[in-house]
């Protein structure tokens, strides 16, 4: 009886190999590409899809990249044409789809070429910010050149960005020929951010704007201040 009980105890103490393997503290498996930490992404290369006027999508990496140091209108965002010659017939300036136009220009510049992006940092939402080029052309610089992007900081890494932007502003290229709300303010205030957004919504935001980025607003800033009676 004692021998039988001892044998049972020894048998219970022996862990089956399949169970023992689960108890070993092995290092975790490396995460899949779409789950890896942004800090592991250093550079990307290949064909891309253009998501908007500042964002690329690498399907082979399942990864977004934003062009560093620039900003562009969001896809639902409207600008307004300052050449409003029919005020007696039309109650608001003609709308300009600045978001889709920015995307169209970036898509045209990229074409079917491979794009190489060197990651410089990360946005607040973890999306890599890259210096991206195709065919030897800096994509951010080209967007600034045609006026469908602006510098996102007064101190961009590439000092040429400000020079090119100033030229585009003076020539009234792209959005610099329109009334357009600063993108950061638009993102804070726009309630409807779907592609069905109506131009009147941005007309109203522009009327109550805190800041703007396009030259046609300069004269509008010189208006009498409201005083309490």
Coordinates of N, CA and C in Angstrom, one line a residue:
X1 N 0.8 -1.2 0.0 CA 0.0 0.0 0.0 C 0.9 1.2 0.0
X2 N 1.9 1.2 0.8 CA 2.8 2.4 0.9 C 3.5 2.6 -0.4
X3 N 4.0 1.4 -1.0 CA 4.7 1.5 -2.3 C 3.8 2.1 -3.4
X4 N 2.5 1.7 -3.4 CA 1.5 2.2 -4.3 C 1.3 3.7 -4.2
X5 N 1.2 4.1 -2.9 CA 1.0 5.6 -2.7 C 2.2 6.4 -3.1
X6 N 3.4 5.8 -2.9 CA 4.7 6.5 -3.2 C 4.8 6.6 -4.7
X7 N 4.4 5.6 -5.4 CA 4.5 5.6 -6.9 C 3.5 6.6 -7.5
X8 N 2.3 6.7 -6.9 CA 1.3 7.7 -7.3 C 1.8 9.1 -7.1
X9 N 2.5 9.3 -6.0 CA 3.0 10.7 -5.6 C 4.1 11.1 -6.6
X10 N 5.0 10.1 -6.9 CA 6.1 10.4 -7.9 C 5.5 10.7 -9.2
X11 N 4.5 9.9 -9.6 CA 3.8 10.1 -10.9 C 3.2 11.5 -11.0
X12 N 2.6 11.9 -9.9 CA 2.0 13.3 -9.9 C 3.0 14.4 -10.0
X13 N 4.2 14.1 -9.5 CA 5.2 15.1 -9.4 C 5.9 15.3 -10.8
X14 N 5.7 14.3 -11.7 CA 6.3 14.4 -13.0 C 5.4 15.2 -13.9
X15 N 5.8 16.3 -14.4 CA 5.0 17.2 -15.3 C 5.1 16.7 -16.7
X16 N 4.0 16.6 -17.4 CA 4.0 16.2 -18.8 C 4.7 17.2 -19.6
X17 N 5.5 16.8 -20.6 CA 6.3 17.7 -21.4 C 5.5 18.8 -22.0
X18 N 4.3 18.6 -22.5 CA 3.5 19.6 -23.1 C 3.1 20.7 -22.1
X19 N 3.0 20.3 -20.8 CA 2.6 21.3 -19.8 C 3.9 22.0 -19.4
X20 N 5.0 21.3 -19.3 CA 6.3 21.9 -18.8 C 6.7 23.0 -19.8
X21 N 6.4 22.8 -21.1 CA 6.8 23.8 -22.1 C 6.1 25.1 -21.8
X22 N 4.9 25.1 -21.3 CA 4.1 26.3 -21.1 C 4.6 27.0 -19.8
X23 N 5.3 26.3 -18.9 CA 5.7 27.0 -17.7 C 7.1 27.6 -17.8
X24 N 7.8 27.4 -18.9 CA 9.1 28.0 -19.1 C 9.0 29.5 -19.5
X25 N 9.7 30.4 -18.8 CA 9.6 31.8 -19.1 C 10.4 32.2 -20.3
X26 N 9.9 31.8 -21.5 CA 10.6 32.2 -22.7 C 10.3 33.6 -23.1
X27 N 11.2 34.3 -23.8 CA 11.0 35.6 -24.2 C 9.8 35.7 -25.2
X28 N 9.0 36.8 -25.2 CA 7.8 36.8 -26.0 C 8.2 36.9 -27.5
X29 N 7.3 36.3 -28.3 CA 7.6 36.4 -29.8 C 7.6 37.8 -30.2
X30 N 8.4 38.1 -31.3 CA 8.4 39.5 -31.8 C 7.0 39.8 -32.3
X31 N 6.6 41.1 -32.1 CA 5.2 41.4 -32.6 C 5.2 41.5 -34.1
X32 N 4.0 41.4 -34.7 CA 3.8 41.5 -36.1 C 4.1 42.9 -36.5
X33 N 4.4 43.1 -37.8 CA 4.8 44.4 -38.3 C 3.9 45.5 -37.9
X34 N 2.6 45.3 -38.1 CA 1.6 46.4 -37.8 C 1.5 46.7 -36.3
X35 N 2.1 45.8 -35.5 CA 2.0 46.1 -34.0 C 3.3 46.6 -33.4
X36 N 4.3 46.6 -34.2 CA 5.6 47.0 -33.6 C 5.7 48.4 -33.2
X37 N 6.6 48.7 -32.3 CA 6.7 50.1 -31.7 C 7.2 51.0 -32.8
X38 N 6.7 52.2 -32.9 CA 7.1 53.2 -33.9 C 8.6 53.4 -33.9
X39 N 9.3 53.3 -32.8 CA 10.7 53.6 -32.7 C 11.5 52.6 -33.5
X40 N 11.0 51.4 -33.8 CA 11.7 50.4 -34.6 C 11.7 50.8 -36.1
X41 N 10.8 51.7 -36.5 CA 10.8 52.1 -37.9 C 11.8 53.2 -38.2
X42 N 12.8 52.9 -39.1 CA 13.8 53.9 -39.3 C 13.7 54.4 -40.8
X43 N 13.4 53.6 -41.7 CA 13.2 54.0 -43.1 C 12.3 53.1 -43.8
X44 N 11.6 53.6 -44.8 CA 10.7 52.8 -45.6 C 11.0 53.1 -47.1
X45 N 10.7 52.1 -47.9 CA 11.0 52.2 -49.3 C 10.1 51.3 -50.1
X46 N 9.5 51.9 -51.2 CA 8.6 51.2 -52.0 C 7.5 52.0 -52.6
X47 N 6.6 51.3 -53.3 CA 5.4 52.0 -53.8 C 4.5 52.4 -52.7
X48 N 3.8 53.5 -52.9 CA 2.9 54.0 -51.9 C 1.6 54.4 -52.5
X49 N 0.6 54.6 -51.6 CA -0.7 55.2 -51.9 C -0.7 56.5 -51.2
X50 N -1.3 57.5 -51.8 CA -1.4 58.8 -51.2 C -2.7 58.9 -50.5
X51 N -2.7 59.2 -49.2 CA -3.9 59.3 -48.4 C -4.5 60.7 -48.4
X52 N -3.6 61.7 -48.3 CA -4.0 63.1 -48.3 C -2.8 63.9 -48.7
X53 N -2.9 65.2 -48.5 CA -1.8 66.1 -49.0 C -0.5 66.0 -48.2
X54 N -0.5 65.2 -47.1 CA 0.8 65.1 -46.4 C 1.0 63.7 -45.9
X55 N 0.2 62.7 -46.3 CA 0.3 61.3 -45.7 C 0.4 60.3 -46.8
X56 N 1.4 59.4 -46.6 CA 1.6 58.3 -47.5 C 1.2 57.0 -46.8
X57 N 0.9 56.0 -47.6 CA 0.6 54.6 -47.0 C 1.5 53.6 -47.8
X58 N 2.3 52.9 -47.0 CA 3.1 51.8 -47.5 C 2.3 50.5 -47.3
X59 N 1.7 49.9 -48.3 CA 0.9 48.7 -48.1 C 1.8 47.5 -47.6
X60 N 3.0 47.4 -48.1 CA 3.9 46.3 -47.8 C 4.3 46.3 -46.4
X61 N 4.3 47.5 -45.7 CA 4.6 47.6 -44.3 C 3.4 47.8 -43.4
X62 N 2.2 48.0 -44.1 CA 1.0 48.4 -43.4 C 1.3 49.6 -42.5
X63 N 1.9 50.6 -43.1 CA 2.4 51.7 -42.3 C 2.1 53.1 -43.0
X64 N 1.6 54.0 -42.2 CA 1.4 55.4 -42.6 C 2.7 56.2 -42.4
X65 N 3.0 57.2 -43.2 CA 4.1 58.1 -42.9 C 3.6 59.5 -43.3
X66 N 3.8 60.5 -42.4 CA 3.5 61.9 -42.7 C 4.8 62.6 -43.2
X67 N 4.6 63.5 -44.1 CA 5.7 64.3 -44.5 C 6.1 65.3 -43.4
X68 N 7.4 65.2 -43.0 CA 7.9 66.0 -41.9 C 7.9 67.5 -42.3
X69 N 7.6 68.3 -41.3 CA 7.8 69.8 -41.4 C 6.8 70.5 -42.2
X70 N 5.8 69.8 -42.8 CA 4.7 70.6 -43.5 C 3.4 70.2 -43.0
X71 N 2.4 71.0 -43.4 CA 1.0 70.7 -43.1 C 0.2 71.0 -44.4
X72 N -1.0 70.4 -44.5 CA -1.8 70.6 -45.7 C -3.3 70.5 -45.2
X73 N -4.2 71.0 -46.0 CA -5.6 71.0 -45.7 C -6.0 69.5 -45.6
X74 N -6.9 69.3 -44.6 CA -7.5 68.0 -44.5 C -8.5 67.7 -45.7
X75 N -8.8 66.5 -46.0 CA -9.6 66.2 -47.1 C -11.0 66.8 -47.1
X76 N -11.6 66.9 -45.9 CA -13.0 67.6 -45.9 C -12.9 69.1 -45.9
X77 N -11.7 69.7 -45.8 CA -11.6 71.1 -45.6 C -11.8 71.9 -46.9
X78 N -12.5 73.0 -46.8 CA -12.7 73.9 -47.9 C -12.0 75.2 -47.7
X79 N -11.5 75.8 -48.8 CA -11.0 77.1 -48.8 C -12.0 77.9 -49.6
X80 N -11.9 79.2 -49.7 CA -12.8 80.1 -50.4 C -12.0 81.0 -51.4
X81 N -12.6 81.2 -52.6 CA -12.0 82.0 -53.6 C -12.3 83.5 -53.3
X82 N -11.2 84.3 -53.1 CA -11.5 85.7 -52.8 C -12.0 86.5 -53.9
X83 N -12.0 86.0 -55.1 CA -12.5 86.7 -56.3 C -14.0 86.5 -56.3
X84 N -14.7 87.2 -55.5 CA -16.1 87.1 -55.3 C -16.8 88.3 -56.0
X85 N -17.0 88.1 -57.3 CA -17.5 89.2 -58.1 C -19.0 89.3 -58.2
X86 N -19.7 88.3 -57.7 CA -21.1 88.2 -57.9 C -21.8 88.2 -56.5
X87 N -21.5 89.2 -55.7 CA -22.0 89.2 -54.3 C -23.5 89.5 -54.3
X88 N -24.0 90.2 -55.3 CA -25.4 90.5 -55.4 C -26.2 89.2 -55.7
X89 N -25.6 88.2 -56.2 CA -26.3 87.0 -56.6 C -26.0 85.8 -55.7
X90 N -24.7 85.7 -55.3 CA -24.2 84.6 -54.5 C -23.8 85.1 -53.1
X91 N -24.3 84.4 -52.1 CA -24.2 84.9 -50.7 C -22.8 84.6 -50.1
X92 N -22.1 83.7 -50.7 CA -20.8 83.3 -50.2 C -19.8 83.2 -51.3
X93 N -18.5 83.3 -51.0 CA -17.5 83.1 -52.1 C -17.5 81.7 -52.6
X94 N -17.0 81.5 -53.9 CA -16.9 80.2 -54.5 C -16.0 79.3 -53.6
X95 N -16.4 78.1 -53.4 CA -15.6 77.2 -52.6 C -14.4 76.6 -53.4
X96 N -13.3 76.3 -52.7 CA -12.1 75.7 -53.3 C -11.8 74.4 -52.5
X97 N -11.8 73.2 -53.1 CA -11.6 72.0 -52.3 C -10.1 71.8 -52.0
X98 N -9.6 72.6 -51.0 CA -8.1 72.6 -50.8 C -7.6 71.2 -50.4
X99 N -8.3 70.5 -49.7 CA -7.9 69.1 -49.3 C -7.7 68.2 -50.4
X100 N -8.7 68.0 -51.3 CA -8.5 67.1 -52.4 C -7.5 67.6 -53.4
X101 N -7.4 69.0 -53.6 CA -6.4 69.5 -54.5 C -4.9 69.2 -54.0
X102 N -4.8 69.3 -52.7 CA -3.4 69.0 -52.1 C -3.1 67.5 -52.3
X103 N -4.1 66.7 -52.1 CA -3.9 65.2 -52.3 C -3.6 65.0 -53.8
X104 N -4.3 65.6 -54.7 CA -4.1 65.4 -56.1 C -2.7 65.8 -56.6
X105 N -2.2 66.9 -56.0 CA -0.8 67.4 -56.4 C 0.2 66.4 -55.9
X106 N 0.1 65.9 -54.6 CA 1.0 64.9 -54.1 C 1.0 63.6 -54.9
X107 N -0.2 63.2 -55.2 CA -0.4 62.0 -56.0 C 0.3 62.1 -57.4
X108 N 0.1 63.3 -58.0 CA 0.7 63.6 -59.3 C 2.2 63.6 -59.2
X109 N 2.8 64.1 -58.1 CA 4.2 64.2 -57.9 C 4.8 62.8 -57.7
X110 N 4.1 61.9 -56.9 CA 4.6 60.6 -56.7 C 4.5 59.7 -57.9
X111 N 3.3 59.8 -58.6 CA 3.1 58.9 -59.8 C 3.2 57.5 -59.4
X112 N 3.8 56.7 -60.2 CA 4.0 55.3 -59.9 C 5.4 54.9 -59.4
X113 N 6.1 56.0 -59.0 CA 7.5 55.8 -58.6 C 7.6 55.2 -57.2
X114 N 8.7 54.6 -56.9 CA 9.0 54.2 -55.5 C 9.4 55.4 -54.7
X115 N 9.0 55.4 -53.4 CA 9.2 56.5 -52.5 C 10.1 56.0 -51.3
X116 N 11.1 56.7 -51.0 CA 12.0 56.4 -49.9 C 11.8 57.5 -48.8
X117 N 11.5 57.0 -47.6 CA 11.2 57.9 -46.5 C 12.2 57.6 -45.3
X118 N 12.9 58.6 -44.9 CA 13.8 58.5 -43.7 C 13.0 59.0 -42.5
X119 N 12.8 58.2 -41.5 CA 12.0 58.7 -40.4 C 12.8 59.6 -39.5
X120 N 12.3 60.8 -39.2 CA 12.9 61.8 -38.4 C 12.4 61.9 -37.0
X121 N 11.1 61.4 -36.8 CA 10.5 61.5 -35.5 C 9.1 61.0 -35.6
X122 N 8.2 61.3 -34.6 CA 6.9 60.7 -34.6 C 5.9 61.8 -34.1
X123 N 4.7 61.8 -34.7 CA 3.7 62.7 -34.3 C 3.1 62.3 -32.9
X124 N 2.2 63.1 -32.4 CA 1.6 62.9 -31.1 C 0.8 61.6 -31.1
X125 N 0.3 61.2 -32.3 CA -0.5 59.9 -32.4 C 0.4 58.7 -32.9
X126 N 1.7 58.9 -32.8 CA 2.6 57.8 -33.1 C 2.9 57.5 -34.6
X127 N 2.4 58.4 -35.5 CA 2.7 58.2 -36.9 C 4.1 58.7 -37.2
X128 N 4.9 57.9 -37.9 CA 6.2 58.4 -38.3 C 6.2 59.6 -39.2
X129 N 7.1 60.5 -38.9 CA 7.3 61.7 -39.7 C 8.6 61.6 -40.5
X130 N 8.4 61.6 -41.8 CA 9.6 61.3 -42.7 C 10.0 62.3 -43.7
X131 N 11.2 62.3 -44.0 CA 11.7 63.1 -45.1 C 11.7 62.2 -46.3
X132 N 10.7 62.4 -47.2 CA 10.4 61.4 -48.3 C 10.7 62.0 -49.6
X133 N 11.3 61.2 -50.5 CA 11.7 61.6 -51.8 C 11.4 60.5 -52.8
X134 N 11.2 61.0 -54.1 CA 11.0 60.1 -55.2 C 11.7 60.7 -56.4
X135 N 12.5 59.9 -57.1 CA 13.2 60.5 -58.2 C 14.1 61.6 -57.9
X136 N 14.6 61.6 -56.7 CA 15.5 62.7 -56.2 C 14.8 64.0 -55.8
X137 N 13.4 64.0 -55.8 CA 12.7 65.2 -55.4 C 12.1 65.0 -54.0
X138 N 12.4 66.0 -53.2 CA 11.8 66.0 -51.8 C 10.3 66.4 -52.0
X139 N 9.5 65.4 -51.5 CA 8.0 65.6 -51.7 C 7.5 66.8 -51.0
X140 N 8.0 67.0 -49.8 CA 7.5 68.1 -49.0 C 7.8 69.4 -49.7
X141 N 9.0 69.5 -50.2 CA 9.5 70.7 -50.9 C 8.6 71.0 -52.1
X142 N 8.3 69.9 -52.8 CA 7.4 70.1 -54.0 C 6.0 70.6 -53.7
X143 N 5.5 70.1 -52.5 CA 4.2 70.5 -52.1 C 4.2 72.0 -51.7
X144 N 5.3 72.4 -51.1 CA 5.4 73.8 -50.8 C 5.6 74.7 -52.0
X145 N 6.3 74.2 -53.0 CA 6.6 74.9 -54.2 C 5.3 75.2 -55.0
X146 N 4.3 74.3 -55.0 CA 3.1 74.5 -55.7 C 2.0 75.2 -54.9
X147 N 2.3 75.4 -53.6 CA 1.4 76.1 -52.7 C 0.3 75.3 -52.1
X148 N 0.4 74.0 -52.1 CA -0.7 73.2 -51.5 C -0.2 72.7 -50.1
X149 N 0.8 73.2 -49.6 CA 1.2 72.9 -48.2 C 1.9 74.1 -47.6
X150 N 2.0 74.1 -46.3 CA 2.7 75.2 -45.6 C 3.7 74.6 -44.6
X151 N 4.7 75.3 -44.2 CA 5.6 74.8 -43.2 C 4.9 74.6 -41.9
X152 N 5.1 73.6 -41.2 CA 4.4 73.3 -39.9 C 5.1 74.0 -38.7
X153 N 6.3 74.5 -38.9 CA 7.1 75.1 -37.9 C 7.9 76.2 -38.4
X154 N 8.0 77.3 -37.6 CA 8.9 78.4 -38.1 C 10.3 78.1 -38.3
X155 N 10.7 76.9 -37.8 CA 12.1 76.5 -37.8 C 12.2 75.1 -38.4
X156 N 11.9 74.9 -39.7 CA 12.0 73.6 -40.3 C 13.4 73.1 -40.4
X157 N 13.6 71.8 -40.4 CA 15.0 71.2 -40.5 C 15.6 71.7 -41.8
X158 N 14.9 71.8 -42.9 CA 15.4 72.2 -44.2 C 15.1 73.7 -44.3
X159 N 16.1 74.6 -44.2 CA 15.8 76.0 -44.4 C 15.3 76.4 -45.7
X160 N 15.5 75.6 -46.7 CA 15.0 75.9 -48.1 C 13.4 75.9 -48.1
X161 N 12.8 75.2 -47.1 CA 11.4 75.1 -47.1 C 10.7 76.5 -47.0
X162 N 11.3 77.4 -46.1 CA 10.7 78.7 -45.9 C 10.9 79.5 -47.2
X163 N 12.1 79.4 -47.8 CA 12.3 80.2 -49.1 C 11.3 79.8 -50.2
X164 N 11.1 78.5 -50.3 CA 10.2 78.1 -51.3 C 8.7 78.5 -51.0
X165 N 8.4 78.4 -49.7 CA 7.0 78.8 -49.3 C 6.8 80.3 -49.6
X166 N 7.8 81.1 -49.2 CA 7.7 82.6 -49.5 C 7.5 82.9 -50.9
X167 N 8.2 82.1 -51.8 CA 8.0 82.3 -53.2 C 6.5 82.0 -53.7
X168 N 6.0 80.8 -53.1 CA 4.7 80.4 -53.5 C 3.7 81.4 -53.0
X169 N 3.9 82.0 -51.8 CA 3.0 83.0 -51.2 C 2.9 84.2 -52.1
X170 N 4.2 84.7 -52.5 CA 4.2 85.9 -53.3 C 3.6 85.7 -54.7
X171 N 3.7 84.5 -55.2 CA 3.1 84.2 -56.5 C 1.6 83.8 -56.4
X172 N 1.1 83.7 -55.2 CA -0.3 83.2 -55.0 C -0.6 81.9 -55.6
X173 N 0.4 80.9 -55.4 CA 0.2 79.6 -55.9 C -0.7 78.8 -54.9
X174 N -1.5 77.9 -55.4 CA -2.3 77.0 -54.6 C -3.2 77.7 -53.6
X175 N -3.1 77.2 -52.4 CA -4.0 77.8 -51.3 C -3.7 79.2 -51.0
X176 N -2.5 79.7 -51.4 CA -2.1 81.1 -51.1 C -3.0 82.1 -51.9
X177 N -3.7 81.6 -52.9 CA -4.6 82.4 -53.6 C -6.1 82.4 -53.1
X178 N -6.2 81.8 -51.9 CA -7.6 81.5 -51.3 C -7.6 82.1 -49.9
X179 N -8.9 82.2 -49.4 CA -9.1 82.3 -48.0 C -9.1 80.9 -47.4
X180 N -8.2 80.6 -46.5 CA -8.1 79.3 -45.9 C -7.8 79.4 -44.5
X181 N -8.5 78.6 -43.7 CA -8.3 78.6 -42.2 C -7.1 77.8 -41.9
X182 N -6.3 78.2 -40.9 CA -5.2 77.4 -40.4 C -5.7 76.0 -40.0
X183 N -4.9 75.0 -40.5 CA -5.3 73.6 -40.4 C -5.5 73.2 -38.9
X184 N -4.6 73.7 -38.0 CA -4.7 73.3 -36.6 C -6.0 73.8 -36.0
X185 N -6.4 75.1 -36.4 CA -7.7 75.6 -35.9 C -8.8 74.9 -36.5
X186 N -8.7 74.5 -37.8 CA -9.8 73.8 -38.4 C -10.0 72.4 -37.7
X187 N -8.9 71.7 -37.4 CA -9.1 70.4 -36.7 C -9.7 70.6 -35.3
X188 N -9.4 71.7 -34.6 CA -10.0 71.9 -33.3 C -11.5 72.2 -33.4
X189 N -11.9 72.9 -34.4 CA -13.3 73.5 -34.4 C -14.3 72.7 -35.3
X190 N -13.8 72.1 -36.3 CA -14.7 71.4 -37.3 C -15.4 70.3 -36.6
X191 N -16.7 70.3 -36.6 CA -17.5 69.2 -36.0 C -17.7 68.1 -37.0
X192 N -18.1 68.4 -38.2 CA -18.3 67.4 -39.2 C -17.0 67.3 -40.0
X193 N -16.3 66.2 -39.9 CA -15.1 66.0 -40.6 C -15.2 64.8 -41.6
X194 N -16.4 64.7 -42.1 CA -16.6 63.7 -43.2 C -16.4 64.3 -44.5
X195 N -16.4 63.5 -45.5 CA -16.2 64.0 -46.9 C -17.4 64.6 -47.4
X196 N -18.5 64.5 -46.7 CA -19.8 65.2 -47.1 C -19.9 66.6 -46.5
X197 N -18.8 67.1 -45.9 CA -18.9 68.4 -45.3 C -19.2 69.5 -46.4
X198 N -20.1 70.4 -46.0 CA -20.5 71.4 -47.0 C -19.6 72.7 -46.8
X199 N -19.4 73.4 -47.9 CA -18.5 74.6 -47.9 C -19.0 75.7 -46.9
X200 N -20.3 75.8 -46.7 CA -20.8 76.8 -45.8 C -20.3 76.6 -44.4
X201 N -20.0 75.4 -44.0 CA -19.5 75.1 -42.7 C -18.1 75.8 -42.5
X202 N -17.3 75.8 -43.5 CA -16.0 76.4 -43.4 C -16.1 77.9 -43.7
X203 N -17.1 78.4 -44.4 CA -17.4 79.8 -44.5 C -17.7 80.4 -43.1
X204 N -18.4 79.7 -42.4 CA -18.8 80.1 -41.0 C -17.6 80.1 -40.1
X205 N -16.7 79.1 -40.2 CA -15.5 79.0 -39.4 C -14.6 80.2 -39.7
X206 N -14.5 80.5 -41.0 CA -13.6 81.6 -41.4 C -14.1 82.9 -40.9
X207 N -15.4 83.1 -40.8 CA -15.9 84.3 -40.3 C -15.6 84.6 -38.9
X208 N -15.4 83.5 -38.1 CA -15.1 83.6 -36.7 C -13.6 83.2 -36.4
X209 N -12.8 83.3 -37.3 CA -11.4 82.7 -37.2 C -10.6 83.4 -36.1
X210 N -9.7 82.6 -35.6 CA -8.7 83.1 -34.7 C -7.4 83.4 -35.4
X211 N -7.1 82.6 -36.4 CA -5.9 82.8 -37.2 C -6.1 82.3 -38.6
X212 N -5.2 82.8 -39.5 CA -5.3 82.4 -40.9 C -3.9 82.2 -41.4
X213 N -3.8 81.7 -42.6 CA -2.5 81.5 -43.2 C -2.3 82.1 -44.6
X214 N -3.4 82.5 -45.2 CA -3.3 83.0 -46.6 C -3.3 84.5 -46.7
X215 N -2.5 85.0 -47.6 CA -2.3 86.5 -47.8 C -3.6 87.3 -48.0
X216 N -4.7 86.8 -48.6 CA -5.9 87.6 -48.8 C -6.5 88.1 -47.5
X217 N -6.1 87.5 -46.3 CA -6.7 87.9 -45.1 C -6.0 89.1 -44.5
X218 N -4.9 89.5 -45.0 CA -4.1 90.6 -44.4 C -5.0 91.8 -44.2
X219 N -5.6 92.3 -45.3 CA -6.5 93.5 -45.2 C -7.7 93.3 -44.2
X220 N -8.2 92.1 -44.2 CA -9.3 91.8 -43.4 C -9.0 92.0 -41.9
X221 N -7.8 91.9 -41.5 CA -7.4 92.0 -40.1 C -7.5 93.4 -39.6
X222 N -7.4 94.4 -40.6 CA -7.5 95.8 -40.2 C -9.0 96.2 -40.2
X223 N -9.6 95.9 -39.1 CA -11.1 96.2 -38.9 C -11.3 96.8 -37.6
X224 N -12.3 97.6 -37.4 CA -12.5 98.2 -36.1 C -12.8 97.2 -35.0
X225 N -12.2 97.4 -33.8 CA -12.4 96.5 -32.7 C -13.8 96.8 -32.1
X226 N -14.4 95.7 -31.7 CA -15.7 95.9 -31.0 C -15.5 96.4 -29.6
X227 N -16.3 97.4 -29.2 CA -16.2 98.0 -27.9 C -17.5 97.9 -27.2
X228 N -17.4 97.7 -25.9 CA -18.7 97.7 -25.1 C -19.3 99.1 -24.9
X229 N -20.5 99.2 -25.1 CA -21.2 100.5 -24.9 C -21.5 100.7 -23.4

